[in-house]
């Protein structure tokens, strides 16, 4: 993390701490000297993501659904609310749980932060922009979201979470911030979570056809998880309310990504085209001017290097 925006946290609570991004946050905070309480109900998070942390001094696991009141023992000085199904496979399987975590879960996490006088940071998402009519997307754009489409349970849960976090700061004076995370990838993503990077890598390593949706010309901007974590912790330490985009401004089409994965894995897999999901955004790219100016943050890991690291992890965890 940029030394200009670091802070020595004493006790951080990470909801969803056994998830993909959450587990990397727990590790980074522990490495920075903080005690960390991971709160997770394992509805989508995995015990193996935090297995290496269980014996580390300062790490505590609380198995709980944050949509219900939960206890973390001693008061924290940082609450990172990252609990939520995040992949289409998960939020389509758990629609009501997704909305409860975004509403009741956010309210409970805010109450914890307010009662302790802690800094609170909400993990929002680029999905609040929907299928954007502005490109690239900056934080002033209000979005183009279908409130009753199949993706709405996730999109609207995050939009409501942002509204609730803003209301809490205005009404209660709680120290809150919002980060809008764009597509993040790296080790610990589940192979069957439905997102492009793990799907393509799993298929390539198994010698299966890579399933590209539509014509494959839709774009995403992929940020390696280490870069995303640096941005999150910089926003937490800075004290900004946000929202602030955290993502990689370099776009890649899904067809280009599939071809790159085949090349990097040395796979003989072919590409096949399948139906594109309803309301799938045509473009997704962050304007990170605010993060650059205020946090002095930008991604460092090029796509090819990040994918090599991720592929190496999958080779060692083929059953993940």
PDB file of C-alpha atoms in Angstrom:
ATOM      1  CA  UNK A   1       0.000   0.000   0.000  1.00  0.00           C
ATOM      2  CA  UNK A   2       1.152   3.556  -0.646  1.00  0.00           C
ATOM      3  CA  UNK A   3       3.001   4.765   2.435  1.00  0.00           C
ATOM      4  CA  UNK A   4       1.226   8.138   2.173  1.00  0.00           C
ATOM      5  CA  UNK A   5      -2.084   6.472   2.975  1.00  0.00           C
ATOM      6  CA  UNK A   6      -1.408   3.770   5.524  1.00  0.00           C
ATOM      7  CA  UNK A   7      -2.705   3.500   9.048  1.00  0.00           C
ATOM      8  CA  UNK A   8      -1.791   1.261  11.947  1.00  0.00           C
ATOM      9  CA  UNK A   9      -5.093  -0.453  12.660  1.00  0.00           C
ATOM     10  CA  UNK A  10      -5.340  -2.265  15.998  1.00  0.00           C
ATOM     11  CA  UNK A  11      -8.386  -4.465  15.395  1.00  0.00           C
ATOM     12  CA  UNK A  12     -10.060  -4.874  12.009  1.00  0.00           C
ATOM     13  CA  UNK A  13     -13.305  -6.757  11.361  1.00  0.00           C
ATOM     14  CA  UNK A  14     -13.733  -8.182   7.873  1.00  0.00           C
ATOM     15  CA  UNK A  15     -17.220  -9.445   7.083  1.00  0.00           C
ATOM     16  CA  UNK A  16     -17.057 -12.019   4.324  1.00  0.00           C
ATOM     17  CA  UNK A  17     -13.456 -12.580   5.358  1.00  0.00           C
ATOM     18  CA  UNK A  18     -13.378 -16.163   4.075  1.00  0.00           C
ATOM     19  CA  UNK A  19     -14.343 -15.046   0.582  1.00  0.00           C
ATOM     20  CA  UNK A  20     -12.025 -14.350  -2.325  1.00  0.00           C
ATOM     21  CA  UNK A  21     -11.191 -10.663  -1.740  1.00  0.00           C
ATOM     22  CA  UNK A  22     -12.005 -10.845   1.973  1.00  0.00           C
ATOM     23  CA  UNK A  23      -9.411 -13.522   2.688  1.00  0.00           C
ATOM     24  CA  UNK A  24      -6.705 -11.509   0.919  1.00  0.00           C
ATOM     25  CA  UNK A  25      -7.716  -8.491   3.014  1.00  0.00           C
ATOM     26  CA  UNK A  26      -7.428 -10.538   6.220  1.00  0.00           C
ATOM     27  CA  UNK A  27      -3.922 -11.606   5.219  1.00  0.00           C
ATOM     28  CA  UNK A  28      -2.815  -8.069   4.328  1.00  0.00           C
ATOM     29  CA  UNK A  29      -4.152  -6.638   7.590  1.00  0.00           C
ATOM     30  CA  UNK A  30      -2.450  -9.339   9.662  1.00  0.00           C
ATOM     31  CA  UNK A  31       0.786  -8.728   7.771  1.00  0.00           C
ATOM     32  CA  UNK A  32       0.397  -5.041   8.643  1.00  0.00           C
ATOM     33  CA  UNK A  33       0.238  -5.796  12.359  1.00  0.00           C
ATOM     34  CA  UNK A  34      -3.523  -5.598  12.985  1.00  0.00           C
ATOM     35  CA  UNK A  35      -5.579  -8.100  14.907  1.00  0.00           C
ATOM     36  CA  UNK A  36      -8.269  -9.389  12.529  1.00  0.00           C
ATOM     37  CA  UNK A  37     -11.700 -10.828  13.162  1.00  0.00           C
ATOM     38  CA  UNK A  38     -13.115 -12.645  10.146  1.00  0.00           C
ATOM     39  CA  UNK A  39     -16.913 -12.926  10.142  1.00  0.00           C
ATOM     40  CA  UNK A  40     -18.335 -15.406   7.630  1.00  0.00           C
ATOM     41  CA  UNK A  41     -21.207 -17.898   7.390  1.00  0.00           C
ATOM     42  CA  UNK A  42     -19.473 -19.857   4.601  1.00  0.00           C
ATOM     43  CA  UNK A  43     -22.470 -19.574   2.301  1.00  0.00           C
ATOM     44  CA  UNK A  44     -20.002 -18.630  -0.443  1.00  0.00           C
ATOM     45  CA  UNK A  45     -16.716 -18.197   1.428  1.00  0.00           C
ATOM     46  CA  UNK A  46     -14.490 -21.229   1.937  1.00  0.00           C
ATOM     47  CA  UNK A  47     -12.688 -22.477   5.061  1.00  0.00           C
ATOM     48  CA  UNK A  48      -9.573 -23.270   3.005  1.00  0.00           C
ATOM     49  CA  UNK A  49      -9.214 -19.582   2.101  1.00  0.00           C
ATOM     50  CA  UNK A  50      -8.359 -18.788   5.707  1.00  0.00           C
ATOM     51  CA  UNK A  51      -6.928 -22.119   6.883  1.00  0.00           C
ATOM     52  CA  UNK A  52      -3.395 -20.704   6.873  1.00  0.00           C
ATOM     53  CA  UNK A  53      -4.532 -17.828   9.118  1.00  0.00           C
ATOM     54  CA  UNK A  54      -6.180 -19.829  11.895  1.00  0.00           C
ATOM     55  CA  UNK A  55      -2.977 -20.311  13.886  1.00  0.00           C
ATOM     56  CA  UNK A  56      -1.630 -16.805  13.343  1.00  0.00           C
ATOM     57  CA  UNK A  57      -1.570 -14.568  16.422  1.00  0.00           C
ATOM     58  CA  UNK A  58      -4.320 -11.986  16.338  1.00  0.00           C
ATOM     59  CA  UNK A  59      -6.634 -13.849  13.983  1.00  0.00           C
ATOM     60  CA  UNK A  60     -10.155 -14.780  15.125  1.00  0.00           C
ATOM     61  CA  UNK A  61     -12.909 -16.489  13.171  1.00  0.00           C
ATOM     62  CA  UNK A  62     -16.546 -15.780  13.990  1.00  0.00           C
ATOM     63  CA  UNK A  63     -18.958 -17.969  12.043  1.00  0.00           C
ATOM     64  CA  UNK A  64     -22.101 -15.891  11.709  1.00  0.00           C
ATOM     65  CA  UNK A  65     -24.627 -14.547   9.230  1.00  0.00           C
ATOM     66  CA  UNK A  66     -24.158 -10.773   9.293  1.00  0.00           C
ATOM     67  CA  UNK A  67     -27.825 -10.281   8.398  1.00  0.00           C
ATOM     68  CA  UNK A  68     -28.440 -11.160  12.047  1.00  0.00           C
ATOM     69  CA  UNK A  69     -26.809  -9.423  15.037  1.00  0.00           C
ATOM     70  CA  UNK A  70     -23.291 -10.726  15.664  1.00  0.00           C
ATOM     71  CA  UNK A  71     -20.596 -10.207  18.300  1.00  0.00           C
ATOM     72  CA  UNK A  72     -16.875  -9.741  17.649  1.00  0.00           C
ATOM     73  CA  UNK A  73     -15.655  -9.295  21.210  1.00  0.00           C
ATOM     74  CA  UNK A  74     -13.478  -6.235  21.720  1.00  0.00           C
ATOM     75  CA  UNK A  75     -14.371  -3.113  19.720  1.00  0.00           C
ATOM     76  CA  UNK A  76     -12.693  -2.668  16.329  1.00  0.00           C
ATOM     77  CA  UNK A  77     -11.225   0.500  14.887  1.00  0.00           C
ATOM     78  CA  UNK A  78     -11.910  -0.671  11.311  1.00  0.00           C
ATOM     79  CA  UNK A  79     -14.899  -2.513   9.838  1.00  0.00           C
ATOM     80  CA  UNK A  80     -14.640  -3.727   6.249  1.00  0.00           C
ATOM     81  CA  UNK A  81     -18.043  -4.917   5.027  1.00  0.00           C
ATOM     82  CA  UNK A  82     -17.306  -7.426   2.277  1.00  0.00           C
ATOM     83  CA  UNK A  83     -19.947 -10.053   3.010  1.00  0.00           C
ATOM     84  CA  UNK A  84     -22.056 -10.757  -0.076  1.00  0.00           C
ATOM     85  CA  UNK A  85     -22.427 -13.312  -2.819  1.00  0.00           C
ATOM     86  CA  UNK A  86     -20.515 -11.702  -5.676  1.00  0.00           C
ATOM     87  CA  UNK A  87     -20.580 -14.046  -8.658  1.00  0.00           C
ATOM     88  CA  UNK A  88     -23.648 -14.534 -10.860  1.00  0.00           C
ATOM     89  CA  UNK A  89     -23.727 -18.236  -9.961  1.00  0.00           C
ATOM     90  CA  UNK A  90     -23.988 -17.323  -6.273  1.00  0.00           C
ATOM     91  CA  UNK A  91     -26.390 -14.403  -6.264  1.00  0.00           C
ATOM     92  CA  UNK A  92     -28.744 -16.163  -8.681  1.00  0.00           C
ATOM     93  CA  UNK A  93     -28.703 -19.177  -6.341  1.00  0.00           C
ATOM     94  CA  UNK A  94     -29.087 -17.033  -3.209  1.00  0.00           C
ATOM     95  CA  UNK A  95     -31.218 -14.055  -4.272  1.00  0.00           C
ATOM     96  CA  UNK A  96     -32.892 -13.288  -0.943  1.00  0.00           C
ATOM     97  CA  UNK A  97     -29.702 -13.858   1.038  1.00  0.00           C
ATOM     98  CA  UNK A  98     -27.895 -11.449  -1.294  1.00  0.00           C
ATOM     99  CA  UNK A  99     -30.449  -8.715  -0.644  1.00  0.00           C
ATOM    100  CA  UNK A 100     -30.494  -9.368   3.103  1.00  0.00           C
ATOM    101  CA  UNK A 101     -26.703  -9.100   3.348  1.00  0.00           C
ATOM    102  CA  UNK A 102     -26.774  -5.865   1.345  1.00  0.00           C
ATOM    103  CA  UNK A 103     -29.460  -4.347   3.560  1.00  0.00           C
ATOM    104  CA  UNK A 104     -29.646  -5.931   7.028  1.00  0.00           C
ATOM    105  CA  UNK A 105     -26.008  -6.997   6.896  1.00  0.00           C
ATOM    106  CA  UNK A 106     -24.867  -3.502   5.991  1.00  0.00           C
ATOM    107  CA  UNK A 107     -27.014  -2.064   8.787  1.00  0.00           C
ATOM    108  CA  UNK A 108     -25.501  -4.434  11.360  1.00  0.00           C
ATOM    109  CA  UNK A 109     -21.953  -3.742  10.194  1.00  0.00           C
ATOM    110  CA  UNK A 110     -22.607   0.009  10.320  1.00  0.00           C
ATOM    111  CA  UNK A 111     -24.000  -0.329  13.850  1.00  0.00           C
ATOM    112  CA  UNK A 112     -20.854  -2.168  14.914  1.00  0.00           C
ATOM    113  CA  UNK A 113     -18.651   0.577  13.473  1.00  0.00           C
ATOM    114  CA  UNK A 114     -20.753   3.400  14.940  1.00  0.00           C
ATOM    115  CA  UNK A 115     -20.831   1.864  18.417  1.00  0.00           C
ATOM    116  CA  UNK A 116     -17.075   1.422  18.419  1.00  0.00           C
ATOM    117  CA  UNK A 117     -16.246   4.754  16.810  1.00  0.00           C
ATOM    118  CA  UNK A 118     -14.563   2.787  14.027  1.00  0.00           C
ATOM    119  CA  UNK A 119     -13.871   3.561  10.403  1.00  0.00           C
ATOM    120  CA  UNK A 120     -16.333   1.729   8.120  1.00  0.00           C
ATOM    121  CA  UNK A 121     -15.722   0.786   4.511  1.00  0.00           C
ATOM    122  CA  UNK A 122     -18.388  -0.669   2.229  1.00  0.00           C
ATOM    123  CA  UNK A 123     -17.430  -2.959  -0.624  1.00  0.00           C
ATOM    124  CA  UNK A 124     -19.650  -1.797  -3.440  1.00  0.00           C
ATOM    125  CA  UNK A 125     -19.270  -2.786  -7.070  1.00  0.00           C
ATOM    126  CA  UNK A 126     -19.044  -1.586 -10.634  1.00  0.00           C
ATOM    127  CA  UNK A 127     -22.417  -3.324 -11.087  1.00  0.00           C
ATOM    128  CA  UNK A 128     -24.067  -0.209  -9.628  1.00  0.00           C
ATOM    129  CA  UNK A 129     -23.411   1.309 -13.081  1.00  0.00           C
ATOM    130  CA  UNK A 130     -25.459  -1.453 -14.749  1.00  0.00           C
ATOM    131  CA  UNK A 131     -25.123  -1.602 -18.536  1.00  0.00           C
ATOM    132  CA  UNK A 132     -23.470   1.807 -18.703  1.00  0.00           C
ATOM    133  CA  UNK A 133     -24.239   4.576 -21.140  1.00  0.00           C
ATOM    134  CA  UNK A 134     -21.102   6.405 -19.989  1.00  0.00           C
ATOM    135  CA  UNK A 135     -17.693   4.993 -20.856  1.00  0.00           C
ATOM    136  CA  UNK A 136     -15.430   4.789 -18.960  1.00  0.00           C
ATOM    137  CA  UNK A 137     -17.476   5.085 -15.800  1.00  0.00           C
ATOM    138  CA  UNK A 138     -16.668   7.730 -13.205  1.00  0.00           C
ATOM    139  CA  UNK A 139     -18.140   8.062  -9.731  1.00  0.00           C
ATOM    140  CA  UNK A 140     -20.556  10.829 -10.755  1.00  0.00           C
ATOM    141  CA  UNK A 141     -22.394   8.517 -13.166  1.00  0.00           C
ATOM    142  CA  UNK A 142     -25.701   7.288 -11.736  1.00  0.00           C
ATOM    143  CA  UNK A 143     -25.867   4.104 -13.770  1.00  0.00           C
ATOM    144  CA  UNK A 144     -28.313   2.228 -15.986  1.00  0.00           C
ATOM    145  CA  UNK A 145     -29.673  -0.661 -13.898  1.00  0.00           C
ATOM    146  CA  UNK A 146     -32.694  -2.874 -14.517  1.00  0.00           C
ATOM    147  CA  UNK A 147     -34.319  -3.108 -11.045  1.00  0.00           C
ATOM    148  CA  UNK A 148     -36.306  -6.256 -11.887  1.00  0.00           C
ATOM    149  CA  UNK A 149     -33.817  -8.155 -14.062  1.00  0.00           C
ATOM    150  CA  UNK A 150     -31.983 -11.339 -13.040  1.00  0.00           C
ATOM    151  CA  UNK A 151     -28.930  -9.358 -11.888  1.00  0.00           C
ATOM    152  CA  UNK A 152     -30.990  -6.889  -9.872  1.00  0.00           C
ATOM    153  CA  UNK A 153     -30.684  -8.720  -6.554  1.00  0.00           C
ATOM    154  CA  UNK A 154     -26.958  -7.979  -6.537  1.00  0.00           C
ATOM    155  CA  UNK A 155     -26.990  -4.611  -8.307  1.00  0.00           C
ATOM    156  CA  UNK A 156     -29.757  -3.144  -6.173  1.00  0.00           C
ATOM    157  CA  UNK A 157     -28.433  -4.641  -2.924  1.00  0.00           C
ATOM    158  CA  UNK A 158     -25.178  -2.787  -3.517  1.00  0.00           C
ATOM    159  CA  UNK A 159     -26.935   0.427  -4.545  1.00  0.00           C
ATOM    160  CA  UNK A 160     -29.059   0.244  -1.400  1.00  0.00           C
ATOM    161  CA  UNK A 161     -25.931  -0.425   0.648  1.00  0.00           C
ATOM    162  CA  UNK A 162     -24.378   2.746  -0.730  1.00  0.00           C
ATOM    163  CA  UNK A 163     -27.496   4.755   0.111  1.00  0.00           C
ATOM    164  CA  UNK A 164     -27.630   3.294   3.627  1.00  0.00           C
ATOM    165  CA  UNK A 165     -23.942   3.988   4.219  1.00  0.00           C
ATOM    166  CA  UNK A 166     -24.383   7.577   3.061  1.00  0.00           C
ATOM    167  CA  UNK A 167     -27.453   8.068   5.264  1.00  0.00           C
ATOM    168  CA  UNK A 168     -25.589   6.638   8.261  1.00  0.00           C
ATOM    169  CA  UNK A 169     -22.724   9.085   7.799  1.00  0.00           C
ATOM    170  CA  UNK A 170     -25.104  12.030   7.398  1.00  0.00           C
ATOM    171  CA  UNK A 171     -27.480  11.133  10.231  1.00  0.00           C
ATOM    172  CA  UNK A 172     -25.114   9.550  12.769  1.00  0.00           C
ATOM    173  CA  UNK A 173     -21.734  11.014  11.906  1.00  0.00           C
ATOM    174  CA  UNK A 174     -20.206   7.583  11.411  1.00  0.00           C
ATOM    175  CA  UNK A 175     -16.850   7.588   9.643  1.00  0.00           C
ATOM    176  CA  UNK A 176     -17.789   5.781   6.420  1.00  0.00           C
ATOM    177  CA  UNK A 177     -16.294   5.164   3.006  1.00  0.00           C
ATOM    178  CA  UNK A 178     -17.410   3.377  -0.166  1.00  0.00           C
ATOM    179  CA  UNK A 179     -15.196   1.578  -2.689  1.00  0.00           C
ATOM    180  CA  UNK A 180     -16.639   0.447  -6.007  1.00  0.00           C
ATOM    181  CA  UNK A 181     -14.676  -2.623  -7.000  1.00  0.00           C
ATOM    182  CA  UNK A 182     -14.359  -3.530 -10.672  1.00  0.00           C
ATOM    183  CA  UNK A 183     -13.598  -7.041 -11.909  1.00  0.00           C
ATOM    184  CA  UNK A 184     -10.950  -8.553  -9.654  1.00  0.00           C
ATOM    185  CA  UNK A 185      -9.192 -11.872 -10.202  1.00  0.00           C
ATOM    186  CA  UNK A 186      -6.452 -13.976  -8.694  1.00  0.00           C
ATOM    187  CA  UNK A 187      -5.765 -17.007  -6.487  1.00  0.00           C
ATOM    188  CA  UNK A 188      -8.647 -18.398  -4.383  1.00  0.00           C
ATOM    189  CA  UNK A 189     -11.396 -17.713  -6.915  1.00  0.00           C
ATOM    190  CA  UNK A 190     -13.580 -20.794  -7.170  1.00  0.00           C
ATOM    191  CA  UNK A 191     -13.330 -22.554 -10.505  1.00  0.00           C
ATOM    192  CA  UNK A 192     -17.094 -22.869 -10.825  1.00  0.00           C
ATOM    193  CA  UNK A 193     -18.152 -19.434  -9.578  1.00  0.00           C
ATOM    194  CA  UNK A 194     -19.276 -18.395 -13.060  1.00  0.00           C
ATOM    195  CA  UNK A 195     -16.905 -15.509 -13.681  1.00  0.00           C
ATOM    196  CA  UNK A 196     -14.790 -15.380 -16.821  1.00  0.00           C
ATOM    197  CA  UNK A 197     -11.240 -15.711 -15.482  1.00  0.00           C
ATOM    198  CA  UNK A 198     -11.726 -18.810 -13.298  1.00  0.00           C
ATOM    199  CA  UNK A 199     -14.052 -20.386 -15.864  1.00  0.00           C
ATOM    200  CA  UNK A 200     -11.588 -19.950 -18.720  1.00  0.00           C
ATOM    201  CA  UNK A 201      -8.609 -21.148 -16.669  1.00  0.00           C
ATOM    202  CA  UNK A 202     -10.460 -24.206 -15.398  1.00  0.00           C
ATOM    203  CA  UNK A 203     -11.646 -25.105 -18.885  1.00  0.00           C
ATOM    204  CA  UNK A 204      -8.213 -24.551 -20.460  1.00  0.00           C
ATOM    205  CA  UNK A 205      -6.397 -26.681 -17.883  1.00  0.00           C
ATOM    206  CA  UNK A 206      -8.957 -29.457 -18.352  1.00  0.00           C
ATOM    207  CA  UNK A 207      -8.677 -29.279 -22.148  1.00  0.00           C
ATOM    208  CA  UNK A 208     -12.329 -28.307 -22.462  1.00  0.00           C
ATOM    209  CA  UNK A 209     -13.699 -25.701 -24.901  1.00  0.00           C
ATOM    210  CA  UNK A 210     -13.647 -22.165 -23.487  1.00  0.00           C
ATOM    211  CA  UNK A 211     -17.244 -20.914 -23.392  1.00  0.00           C
ATOM    212  CA  UNK A 212     -17.372 -17.300 -24.551  1.00  0.00           C
ATOM    213  CA  UNK A 213     -20.779 -15.660 -24.263  1.00  0.00           C
ATOM    214  CA  UNK A 214     -22.304 -13.774 -27.184  1.00  0.00           C
ATOM    215  CA  UNK A 215     -19.772 -12.672 -29.790  1.00  0.00           C
ATOM    216  CA  UNK A 216     -17.093 -12.168 -27.101  1.00  0.00           C
ATOM    217  CA  UNK A 217     -16.655  -8.490 -27.926  1.00  0.00           C
ATOM    218  CA  UNK A 218     -18.019  -7.274 -24.589  1.00  0.00           C
ATOM    219  CA  UNK A 219     -15.232  -5.782 -22.490  1.00  0.00           C
ATOM    220  CA  UNK A 220     -14.114  -6.013 -18.892  1.00  0.00           C
ATOM    221  CA  UNK A 221     -11.237  -4.408 -17.009  1.00  0.00           C
ATOM    222  CA  UNK A 222      -9.420  -6.945 -14.865  1.00  0.00           C
ATOM    223  CA  UNK A 223      -7.562  -5.958 -11.700  1.00  0.00           C
ATOM    224  CA  UNK A 224      -5.249  -8.407  -9.930  1.00  0.00           C
ATOM    225  CA  UNK A 225      -6.315  -9.003  -6.339  1.00  0.00           C
ATOM    226  CA  UNK A 226      -3.123  -7.631  -4.765  1.00  0.00           C
ATOM    227  CA  UNK A 227      -3.731  -4.312  -6.510  1.00  0.00           C
ATOM    228  CA  UNK A 228      -7.377  -4.276  -5.437  1.00  0.00           C
ATOM    229  CA  UNK A 229      -6.409  -4.898  -1.805  1.00  0.00           C
ATOM    230  CA  UNK A 230      -3.890  -2.036  -1.918  1.00  0.00           C
ATOM    231  CA  UNK A 231      -6.607   0.270  -3.193  1.00  0.00           C
ATOM    232  CA  UNK A 232      -9.106  -0.820  -0.553  1.00  0.00           C
ATOM    233  CA  UNK A 233      -6.692  -0.278   2.322  1.00  0.00           C
ATOM    234  CA  UNK A 234      -5.576   3.054   0.895  1.00  0.00           C
ATOM    235  CA  UNK A 235      -9.207   4.224   0.824  1.00  0.00           C
ATOM    236  CA  UNK A 236      -9.729   2.995   4.378  1.00  0.00           C
ATOM    237  CA  UNK A 237      -6.642   4.816   5.641  1.00  0.00           C
ATOM    238  CA  UNK A 238      -7.305   8.023   3.694  1.00  0.00           C
ATOM    239  CA  UNK A 239     -10.655   8.629   5.360  1.00  0.00           C
ATOM    240  CA  UNK A 240     -12.455   9.632   2.152  1.00  0.00           C
ATOM    241  CA  UNK A 241     -16.200   8.999   1.945  1.00  0.00           C
ATOM    242  CA  UNK A 242     -16.202   8.190  -1.722  1.00  0.00           C
ATOM    243  CA  UNK A 243     -17.483   6.406  -3.600  1.00  0.00           C
ATOM    244  CA  UNK A 244     -14.190   5.728  -5.329  1.00  0.00           C
ATOM    245  CA  UNK A 245     -13.554   3.332  -8.203  1.00  0.00           C
ATOM    246  CA  UNK A 246     -10.929   0.658  -7.591  1.00  0.00           C
ATOM    247  CA  UNK A 247     -10.131  -1.208 -10.796  1.00  0.00           C
ATOM    248  CA  UNK A 248      -7.902  -1.503 -13.819  1.00  0.00           C
ATOM    249  CA  UNK A 249      -8.630   1.023 -16.597  1.00  0.00           C
ATOM    250  CA  UNK A 250      -7.205  -1.292 -19.277  1.00  0.00           C
ATOM    251  CA  UNK A 251     -10.037  -3.039 -21.151  1.00  0.00           C
ATOM    252  CA  UNK A 252      -9.962  -6.489 -22.678  1.00  0.00           C
ATOM    253  CA  UNK A 253     -12.661  -8.268 -24.657  1.00  0.00           C
ATOM    254  CA  UNK A 254     -13.803 -11.660 -23.460  1.00  0.00           C
ATOM    255  CA  UNK A 255     -12.618 -13.189 -26.729  1.00  0.00           C
ATOM    256  CA  UNK A 256      -9.155 -11.688 -26.234  1.00  0.00           C
ATOM    257  CA  UNK A 257      -9.123 -12.960 -22.655  1.00  0.00           C
ATOM    258  CA  UNK A 258     -10.046 -16.483 -23.743  1.00  0.00           C
ATOM    259  CA  UNK A 259      -7.259 -16.513 -26.334  1.00  0.00           C
ATOM    260  CA  UNK A 260      -4.748 -15.185 -23.800  1.00  0.00           C
ATOM    261  CA  UNK A 261      -5.664 -17.878 -21.262  1.00  0.00           C
ATOM    262  CA  UNK A 262      -5.240 -20.583 -23.921  1.00  0.00           C
ATOM    263  CA  UNK A 263      -1.811 -19.172 -24.783  1.00  0.00           C
ATOM    264  CA  UNK A 264      -0.620 -18.869 -21.173  1.00  0.00           C
ATOM    265  CA  UNK A 265      -1.818 -22.337 -20.179  1.00  0.00           C
ATOM    266  CA  UNK A 266      -0.452 -23.946 -23.334  1.00  0.00           C
ATOM    267  CA  UNK A 267      -3.864 -25.543 -23.772  1.00  0.00           C
ATOM    268  CA  UNK A 268      -5.177 -27.190 -26.919  1.00  0.00           C
ATOM    269  CA  UNK A 269      -8.699 -26.035 -26.063  1.00  0.00           C
ATOM    270  CA  UNK A 270     -10.878 -24.399 -28.663  1.00  0.00           C
ATOM    271  CA  UNK A 271     -13.331 -21.544 -28.182  1.00  0.00           C
ATOM    272  CA  UNK A 272     -17.060 -22.044 -28.442  1.00  0.00           C
ATOM    273  CA  UNK A 273     -19.746 -19.385 -28.261  1.00  0.00           C
ATOM    274  CA  UNK A 274     -22.805 -19.652 -26.023  1.00  0.00           C
ATOM    275  CA  UNK A 275     -25.805 -17.441 -25.330  1.00  0.00           C
ATOM    276  CA  UNK A 276     -25.046 -14.207 -23.561  1.00  0.00           C
ATOM    277  CA  UNK A 277     -26.771 -13.708 -20.177  1.00  0.00           C
ATOM    278  CA  UNK A 278     -29.635 -11.251 -19.816  1.00  0.00           C
ATOM    279  CA  UNK A 279     -28.531  -7.690 -18.936  1.00  0.00           C
ATOM    280  CA  UNK A 280     -24.861  -8.590 -19.346  1.00  0.00           C
ATOM    281  CA  UNK A 281     -23.035  -5.234 -19.639  1.00  0.00           C
ATOM    282  CA  UNK A 282     -21.487  -4.496 -23.037  1.00  0.00           C
ATOM    283  CA  UNK A 283     -18.614  -2.505 -21.537  1.00  0.00           C
ATOM    284  CA  UNK A 284     -17.040  -2.164 -18.127  1.00  0.00           C
ATOM    285  CA  UNK A 285     -14.094   0.161 -17.506  1.00  0.00           C
ATOM    286  CA  UNK A 286     -13.348   2.433 -14.543  1.00  0.00           C
ATOM    287  CA  UNK A 287     -12.258   6.019 -14.634  1.00  0.00           C
ATOM    288  CA  UNK A 288      -9.732   5.941 -11.763  1.00  0.00           C
ATOM    289  CA  UNK A 289      -8.830   9.638 -11.804  1.00  0.00           C
ATOM    290  CA  UNK A 290     -10.164  10.058  -8.264  1.00  0.00           C
ATOM    291  CA  UNK A 291      -8.149   7.107  -6.910  1.00  0.00           C
ATOM    292  CA  UNK A 292      -5.005   8.378  -8.645  1.00  0.00           C
ATOM    293  CA  UNK A 293      -5.457  11.944  -7.383  1.00  0.00           C
ATOM    294  CA  UNK A 294      -6.653  11.287  -3.831  1.00  0.00           C
ATOM    295  CA  UNK A 295      -5.134   7.907  -2.980  1.00  0.00           C
ATOM    296  CA  UNK A 296      -2.102   7.997  -5.273  1.00  0.00           C
ATOM    297  CA  UNK A 297      -3.199   4.484  -6.274  1.00  0.00           C
ATOM    298  CA  UNK A 298      -3.241   2.666  -9.567  1.00  0.00           C
ATOM    299  CA  UNK A 299      -2.799  -0.981 -10.591  1.00  0.00           C
ATOM    300  CA  UNK A 300       0.738  -2.327 -10.901  1.00  0.00           C
ATOM    301  CA  UNK A 301       0.298  -5.929 -12.072  1.00  0.00           C
ATOM    302  CA  UNK A 302      -0.103  -6.349 -15.869  1.00  0.00           C
ATOM    303  CA  UNK A 303      -2.804  -8.754 -17.039  1.00  0.00           C
ATOM    304  CA  UNK A 304      -0.361 -11.316 -18.396  1.00  0.00           C
ATOM    305  CA  UNK A 305       1.594 -11.454 -15.120  1.00  0.00           C
ATOM    306  CA  UNK A 306      -1.551 -11.620 -12.998  1.00  0.00           C
ATOM    307  CA  UNK A 307      -2.962 -14.396 -15.149  1.00  0.00           C
ATOM    308  CA  UNK A 308       0.305 -16.363 -14.913  1.00  0.00           C
ATOM    309  CA  UNK A 309       0.140 -16.185 -11.108  1.00  0.00           C
ATOM    310  CA  UNK A 310      -3.510 -17.195 -11.115  1.00  0.00           C
ATOM    311  CA  UNK A 311      -2.939 -20.094 -13.510  1.00  0.00           C
ATOM    312  CA  UNK A 312      -0.083 -21.347 -11.315  1.00  0.00           C
ATOM    313  CA  UNK A 313      -2.424 -21.347  -8.331  1.00  0.00           C
ATOM    314  CA  UNK A 314      -5.075 -23.281 -10.240  1.00  0.00           C
ATOM    315  CA  UNK A 315      -2.550 -25.867 -11.352  1.00  0.00           C
ATOM    316  CA  UNK A 316      -1.848 -26.520  -7.678  1.00  0.00           C
ATOM    317  CA  UNK A 317      -5.547 -26.522  -6.732  1.00  0.00           C
ATOM    318  CA  UNK A 318      -7.241 -28.288  -9.622  1.00  0.00           C
ATOM    319  CA  UNK A 319     -10.111 -29.473  -7.405  1.00  0.00           C
ATOM    320  CA  UNK A 320     -10.975 -25.927  -6.265  1.00  0.00           C
TER     321      UNK A 320
END
